[in-house]
PDB file of C-alpha atoms and ligand atoms in Angstrom:
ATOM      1  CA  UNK A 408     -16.544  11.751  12.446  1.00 66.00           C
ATOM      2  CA  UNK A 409     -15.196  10.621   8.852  1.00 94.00           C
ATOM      3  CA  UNK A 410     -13.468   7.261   8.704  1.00 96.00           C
ATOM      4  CA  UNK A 411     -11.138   6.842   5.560  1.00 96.00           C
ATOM      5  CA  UNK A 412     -11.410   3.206   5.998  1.00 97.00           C
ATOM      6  CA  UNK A 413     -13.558   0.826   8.163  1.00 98.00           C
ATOM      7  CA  UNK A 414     -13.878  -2.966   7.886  1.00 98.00           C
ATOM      8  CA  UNK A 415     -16.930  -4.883   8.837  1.00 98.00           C
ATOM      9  CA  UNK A 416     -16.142  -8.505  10.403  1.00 98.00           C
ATOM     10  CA  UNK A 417     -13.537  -8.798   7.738  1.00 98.00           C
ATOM     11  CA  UNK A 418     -12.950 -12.121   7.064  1.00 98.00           C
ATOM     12  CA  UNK A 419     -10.192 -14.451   5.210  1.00 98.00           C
ATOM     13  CA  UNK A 420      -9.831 -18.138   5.158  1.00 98.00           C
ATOM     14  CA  UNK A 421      -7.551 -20.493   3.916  1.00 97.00           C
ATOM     15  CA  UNK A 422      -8.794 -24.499   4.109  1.00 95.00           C
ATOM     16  CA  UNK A 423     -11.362 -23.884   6.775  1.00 95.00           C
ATOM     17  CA  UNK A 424      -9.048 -21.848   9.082  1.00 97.00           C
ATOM     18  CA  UNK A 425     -10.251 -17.993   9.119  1.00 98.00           C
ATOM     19  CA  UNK A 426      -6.326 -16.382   9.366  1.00 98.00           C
ATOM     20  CA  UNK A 427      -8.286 -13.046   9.629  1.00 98.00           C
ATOM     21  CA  UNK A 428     -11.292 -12.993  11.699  1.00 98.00           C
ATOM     22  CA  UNK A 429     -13.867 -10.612  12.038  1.00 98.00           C
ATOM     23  CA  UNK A 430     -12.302  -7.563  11.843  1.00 98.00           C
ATOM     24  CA  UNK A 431     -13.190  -4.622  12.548  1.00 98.00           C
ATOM     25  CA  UNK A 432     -10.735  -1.484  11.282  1.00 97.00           C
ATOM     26  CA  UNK A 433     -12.006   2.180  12.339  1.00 97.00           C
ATOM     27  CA  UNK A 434      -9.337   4.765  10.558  1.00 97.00           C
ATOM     28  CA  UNK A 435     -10.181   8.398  11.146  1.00 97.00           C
ATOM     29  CA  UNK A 436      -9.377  11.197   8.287  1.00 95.00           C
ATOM     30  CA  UNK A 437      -6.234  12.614   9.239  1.00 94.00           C
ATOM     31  CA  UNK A 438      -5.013   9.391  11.239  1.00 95.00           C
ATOM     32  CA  UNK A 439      -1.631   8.403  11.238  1.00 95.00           C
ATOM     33  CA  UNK A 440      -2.492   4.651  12.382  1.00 94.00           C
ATOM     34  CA  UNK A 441      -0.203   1.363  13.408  1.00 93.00           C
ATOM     35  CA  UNK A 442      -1.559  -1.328  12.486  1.00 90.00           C
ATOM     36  CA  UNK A 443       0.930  -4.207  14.733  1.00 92.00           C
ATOM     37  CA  UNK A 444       0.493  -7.785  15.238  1.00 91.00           C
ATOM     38  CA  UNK A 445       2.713 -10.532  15.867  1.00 93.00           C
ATOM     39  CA  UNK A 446       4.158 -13.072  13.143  1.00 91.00           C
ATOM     40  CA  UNK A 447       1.296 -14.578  10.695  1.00 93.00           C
ATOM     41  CA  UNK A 448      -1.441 -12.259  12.282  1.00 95.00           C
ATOM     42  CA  UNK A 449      -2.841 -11.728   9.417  1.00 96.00           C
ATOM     43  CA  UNK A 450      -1.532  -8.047   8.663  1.00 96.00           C
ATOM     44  CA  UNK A 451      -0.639  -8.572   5.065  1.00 96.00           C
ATOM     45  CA  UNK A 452      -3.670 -10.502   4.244  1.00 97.00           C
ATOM     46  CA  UNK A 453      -6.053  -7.611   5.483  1.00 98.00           C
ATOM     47  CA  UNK A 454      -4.106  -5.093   3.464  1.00 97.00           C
ATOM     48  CA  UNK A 455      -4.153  -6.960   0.467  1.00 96.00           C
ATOM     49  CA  UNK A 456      -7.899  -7.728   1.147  1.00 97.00           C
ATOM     50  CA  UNK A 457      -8.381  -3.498   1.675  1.00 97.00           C
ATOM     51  CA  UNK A 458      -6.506  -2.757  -1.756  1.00 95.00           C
ATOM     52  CA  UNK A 459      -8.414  -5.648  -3.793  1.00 94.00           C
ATOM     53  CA  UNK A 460      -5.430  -7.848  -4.460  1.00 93.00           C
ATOM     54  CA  UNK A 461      -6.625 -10.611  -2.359  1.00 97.00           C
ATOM     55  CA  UNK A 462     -10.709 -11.527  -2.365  1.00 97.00           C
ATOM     56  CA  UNK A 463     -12.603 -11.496   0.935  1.00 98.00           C
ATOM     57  CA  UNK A 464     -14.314 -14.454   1.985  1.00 98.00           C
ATOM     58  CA  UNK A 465     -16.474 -11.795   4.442  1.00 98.00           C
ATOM     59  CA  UNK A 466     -17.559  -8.585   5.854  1.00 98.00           C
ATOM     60  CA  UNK A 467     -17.311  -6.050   3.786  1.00 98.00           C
ATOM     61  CA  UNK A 468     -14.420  -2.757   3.444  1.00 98.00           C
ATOM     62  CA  UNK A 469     -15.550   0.820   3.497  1.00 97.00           C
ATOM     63  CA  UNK A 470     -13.112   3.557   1.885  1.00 97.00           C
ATOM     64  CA  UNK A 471     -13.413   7.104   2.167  1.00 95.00           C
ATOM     65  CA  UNK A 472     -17.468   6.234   2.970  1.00 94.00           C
ATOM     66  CA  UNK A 473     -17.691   4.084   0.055  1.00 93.00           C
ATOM     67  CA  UNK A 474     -18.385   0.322   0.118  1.00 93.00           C
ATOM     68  CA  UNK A 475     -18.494  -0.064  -3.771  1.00 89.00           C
ATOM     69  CA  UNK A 476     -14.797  -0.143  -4.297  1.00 89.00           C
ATOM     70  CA  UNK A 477     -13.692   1.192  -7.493  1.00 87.00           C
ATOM     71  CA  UNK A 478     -11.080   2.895  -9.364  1.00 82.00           C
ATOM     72  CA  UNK A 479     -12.196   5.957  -7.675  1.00 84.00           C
ATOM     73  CA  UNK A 480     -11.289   4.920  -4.668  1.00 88.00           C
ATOM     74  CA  UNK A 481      -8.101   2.694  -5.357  1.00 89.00           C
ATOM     75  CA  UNK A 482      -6.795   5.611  -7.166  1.00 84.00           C
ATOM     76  CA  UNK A 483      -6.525   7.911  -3.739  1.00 88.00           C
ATOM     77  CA  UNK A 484      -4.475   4.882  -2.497  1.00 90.00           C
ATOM     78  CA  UNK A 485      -0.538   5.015  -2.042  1.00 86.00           C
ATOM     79  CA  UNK A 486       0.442   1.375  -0.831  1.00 86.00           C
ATOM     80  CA  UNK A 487       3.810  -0.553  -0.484  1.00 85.00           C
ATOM     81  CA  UNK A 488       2.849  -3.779   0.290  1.00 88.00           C
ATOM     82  CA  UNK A 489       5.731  -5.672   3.014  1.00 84.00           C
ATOM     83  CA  UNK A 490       8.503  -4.469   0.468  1.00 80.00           C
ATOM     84  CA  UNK A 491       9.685  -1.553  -0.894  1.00 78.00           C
ATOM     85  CA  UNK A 492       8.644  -0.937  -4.711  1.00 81.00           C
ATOM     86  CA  UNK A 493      11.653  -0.980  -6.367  1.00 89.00           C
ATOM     87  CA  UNK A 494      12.710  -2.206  -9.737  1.00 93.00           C
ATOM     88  CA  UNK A 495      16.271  -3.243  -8.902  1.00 94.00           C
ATOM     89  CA  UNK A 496      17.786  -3.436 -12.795  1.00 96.00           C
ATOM     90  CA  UNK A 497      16.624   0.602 -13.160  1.00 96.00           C
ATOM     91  CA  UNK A 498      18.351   3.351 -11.546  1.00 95.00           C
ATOM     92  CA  UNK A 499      16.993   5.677  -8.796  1.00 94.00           C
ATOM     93  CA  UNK A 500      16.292   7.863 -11.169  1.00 94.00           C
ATOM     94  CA  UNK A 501      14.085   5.807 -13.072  1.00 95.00           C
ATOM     95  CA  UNK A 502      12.712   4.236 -10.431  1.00 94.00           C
ATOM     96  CA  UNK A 503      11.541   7.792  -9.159  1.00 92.00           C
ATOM     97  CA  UNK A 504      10.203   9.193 -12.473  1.00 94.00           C
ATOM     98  CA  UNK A 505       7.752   5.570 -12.254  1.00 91.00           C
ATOM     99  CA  UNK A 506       6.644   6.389  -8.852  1.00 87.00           C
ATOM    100  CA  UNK A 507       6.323  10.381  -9.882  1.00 90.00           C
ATOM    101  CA  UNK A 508       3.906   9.484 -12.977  1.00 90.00           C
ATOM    102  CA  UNK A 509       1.841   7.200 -11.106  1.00 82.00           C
ATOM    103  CA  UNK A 510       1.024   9.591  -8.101  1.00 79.00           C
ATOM    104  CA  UNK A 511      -0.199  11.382 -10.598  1.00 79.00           C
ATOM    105  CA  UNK A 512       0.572  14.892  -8.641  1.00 75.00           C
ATOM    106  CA  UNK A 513       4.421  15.363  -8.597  1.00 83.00           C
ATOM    107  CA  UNK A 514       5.967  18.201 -10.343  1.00 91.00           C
ATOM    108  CA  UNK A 515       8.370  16.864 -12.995  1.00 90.00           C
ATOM    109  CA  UNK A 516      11.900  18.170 -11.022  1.00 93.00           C
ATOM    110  CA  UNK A 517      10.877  16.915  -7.942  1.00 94.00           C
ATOM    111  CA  UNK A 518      12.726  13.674  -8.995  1.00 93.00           C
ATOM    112  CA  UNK A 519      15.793  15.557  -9.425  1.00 93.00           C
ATOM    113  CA  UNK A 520      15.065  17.643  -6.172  1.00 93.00           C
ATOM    114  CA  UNK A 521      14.555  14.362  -4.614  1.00 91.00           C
ATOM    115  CA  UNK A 522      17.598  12.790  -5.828  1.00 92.00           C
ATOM    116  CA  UNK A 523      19.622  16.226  -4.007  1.00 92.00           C
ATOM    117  CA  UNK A 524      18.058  16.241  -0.969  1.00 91.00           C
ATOM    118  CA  UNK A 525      18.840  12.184  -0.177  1.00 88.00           C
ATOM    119  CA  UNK A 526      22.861  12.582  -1.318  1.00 88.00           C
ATOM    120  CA  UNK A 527      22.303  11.210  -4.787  1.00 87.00           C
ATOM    121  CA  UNK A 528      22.699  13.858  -7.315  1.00 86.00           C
ATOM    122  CA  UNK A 529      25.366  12.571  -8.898  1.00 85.00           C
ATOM    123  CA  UNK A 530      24.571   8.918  -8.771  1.00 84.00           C
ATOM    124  CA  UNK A 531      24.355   8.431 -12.313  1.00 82.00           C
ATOM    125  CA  UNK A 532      23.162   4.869 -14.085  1.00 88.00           C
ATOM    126  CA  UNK A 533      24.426   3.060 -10.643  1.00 92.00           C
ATOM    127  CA  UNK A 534      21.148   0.721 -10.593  1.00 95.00           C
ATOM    128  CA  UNK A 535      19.242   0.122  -6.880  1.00 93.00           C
ATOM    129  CA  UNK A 536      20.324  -3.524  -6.650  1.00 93.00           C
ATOM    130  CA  UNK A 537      23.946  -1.940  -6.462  1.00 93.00           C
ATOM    131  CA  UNK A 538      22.815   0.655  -3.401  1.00 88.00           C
ATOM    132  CA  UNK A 539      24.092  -0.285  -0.061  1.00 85.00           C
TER     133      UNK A 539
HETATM  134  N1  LIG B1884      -1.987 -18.141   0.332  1.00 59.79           N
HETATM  135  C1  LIG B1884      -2.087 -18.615   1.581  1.00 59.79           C
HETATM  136  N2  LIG B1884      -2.577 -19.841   1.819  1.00 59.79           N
HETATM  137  C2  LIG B1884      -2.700 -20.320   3.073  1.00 59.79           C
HETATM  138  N3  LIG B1884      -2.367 -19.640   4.190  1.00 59.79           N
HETATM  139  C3  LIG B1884      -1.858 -18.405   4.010  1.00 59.79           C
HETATM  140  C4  LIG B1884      -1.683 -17.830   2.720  1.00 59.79           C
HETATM  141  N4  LIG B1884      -1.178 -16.592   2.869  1.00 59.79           N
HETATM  142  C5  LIG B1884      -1.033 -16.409   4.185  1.00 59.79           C
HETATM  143  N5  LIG B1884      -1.418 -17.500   4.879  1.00 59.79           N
HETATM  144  C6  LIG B1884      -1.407 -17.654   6.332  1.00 59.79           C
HETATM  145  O1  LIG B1884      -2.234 -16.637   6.869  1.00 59.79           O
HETATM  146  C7  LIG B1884      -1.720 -16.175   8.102  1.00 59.79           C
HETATM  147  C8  LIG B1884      -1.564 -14.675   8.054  1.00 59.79           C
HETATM  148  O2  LIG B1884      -0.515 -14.332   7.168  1.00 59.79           O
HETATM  149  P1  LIG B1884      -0.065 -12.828   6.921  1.00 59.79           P
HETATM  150  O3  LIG B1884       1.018 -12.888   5.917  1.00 59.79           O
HETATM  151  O4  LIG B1884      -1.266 -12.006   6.606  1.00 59.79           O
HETATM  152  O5  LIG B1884       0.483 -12.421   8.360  1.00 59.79           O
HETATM  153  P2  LIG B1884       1.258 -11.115   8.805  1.00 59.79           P
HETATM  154  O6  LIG B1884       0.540 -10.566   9.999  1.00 59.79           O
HETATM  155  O7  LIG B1884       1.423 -10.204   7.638  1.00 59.79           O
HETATM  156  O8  LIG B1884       2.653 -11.712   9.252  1.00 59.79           O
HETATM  157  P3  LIG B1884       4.145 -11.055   9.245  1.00 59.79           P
HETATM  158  O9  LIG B1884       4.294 -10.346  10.553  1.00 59.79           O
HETATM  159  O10 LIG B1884       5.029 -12.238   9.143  1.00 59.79           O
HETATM  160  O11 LIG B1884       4.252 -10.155   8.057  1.00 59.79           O
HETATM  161  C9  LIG B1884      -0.410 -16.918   8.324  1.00 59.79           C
HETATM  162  O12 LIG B1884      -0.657 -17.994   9.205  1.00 59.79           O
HETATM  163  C10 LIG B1884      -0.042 -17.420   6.948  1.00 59.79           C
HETATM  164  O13 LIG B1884       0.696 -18.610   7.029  1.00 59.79           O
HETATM  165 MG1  LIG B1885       3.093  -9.406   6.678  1.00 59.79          MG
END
């Protein structure tokens, strides 16, 4: 079976207090996968441990069957961390065309596509902080 990610006894702690402890992820290729907890169970602080932004204090991460985490790996990563990533003073235009040039893949009128299909083809230089 391939596992996309897997974490070892993860581990992450703040003044003596482990606010993730030991554990153990098991994501399967293919895997559309909740990942719930209540309040302050330490869901953000694993995913920021699994894309680098936060160090571990223990166990180790695995992605795509790799434990030496590189560019390699954190470049096959799409991630919005708690909030959407939007720069609110740029239009949804512009905002697209950044997220279209950093997946690297999308064709360059899929922004405008994009734009159709959601009801905002004619939306102009209206900037996000001004959408409903
Ligand atoms: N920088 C920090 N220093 C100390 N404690 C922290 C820090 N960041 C988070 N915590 C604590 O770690 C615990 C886990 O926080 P985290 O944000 O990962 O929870 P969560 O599961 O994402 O919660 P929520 O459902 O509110 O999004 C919480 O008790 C939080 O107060
Ligand atoms: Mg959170």
């Amino acid at each position: 079976m391939n596992y996309i990610l897997r974490t070892y006894d993860l581990t992450k702690t703040y003044k003596n207090l482990n606010v993730v402890d030991k554990l153990n992820l098991n994501v399967k290729q293919g895997d559309i996968y909740g990942f719930l907890g209540k309040n302050g169970a330490g869901k953000t602080t694993t995913i920021k441990m699994i894309l680098g932004i936060l160090q571990v204090s223990s166990g180790e991460i695995e992605l795509f069957g790799n434990k030496i985490l590189d560019r390699n790996c954190y470049g096959r990563i799409g991630c919005l961390v708690d909030y959407p990533g939007f720069y609110l003073n740029l239009t949804a235009e512009e905002n697209l065309e950044i997220h279209r040039r950093m997946s690297g893949f999308a064709a360059k009128d899929s922004v405008k596509k994009t734009l159709e299909m959601v009801g905002l083809k004619n939306i102009g230089n209206k900037k996000v902080k001004n959408f409903s």
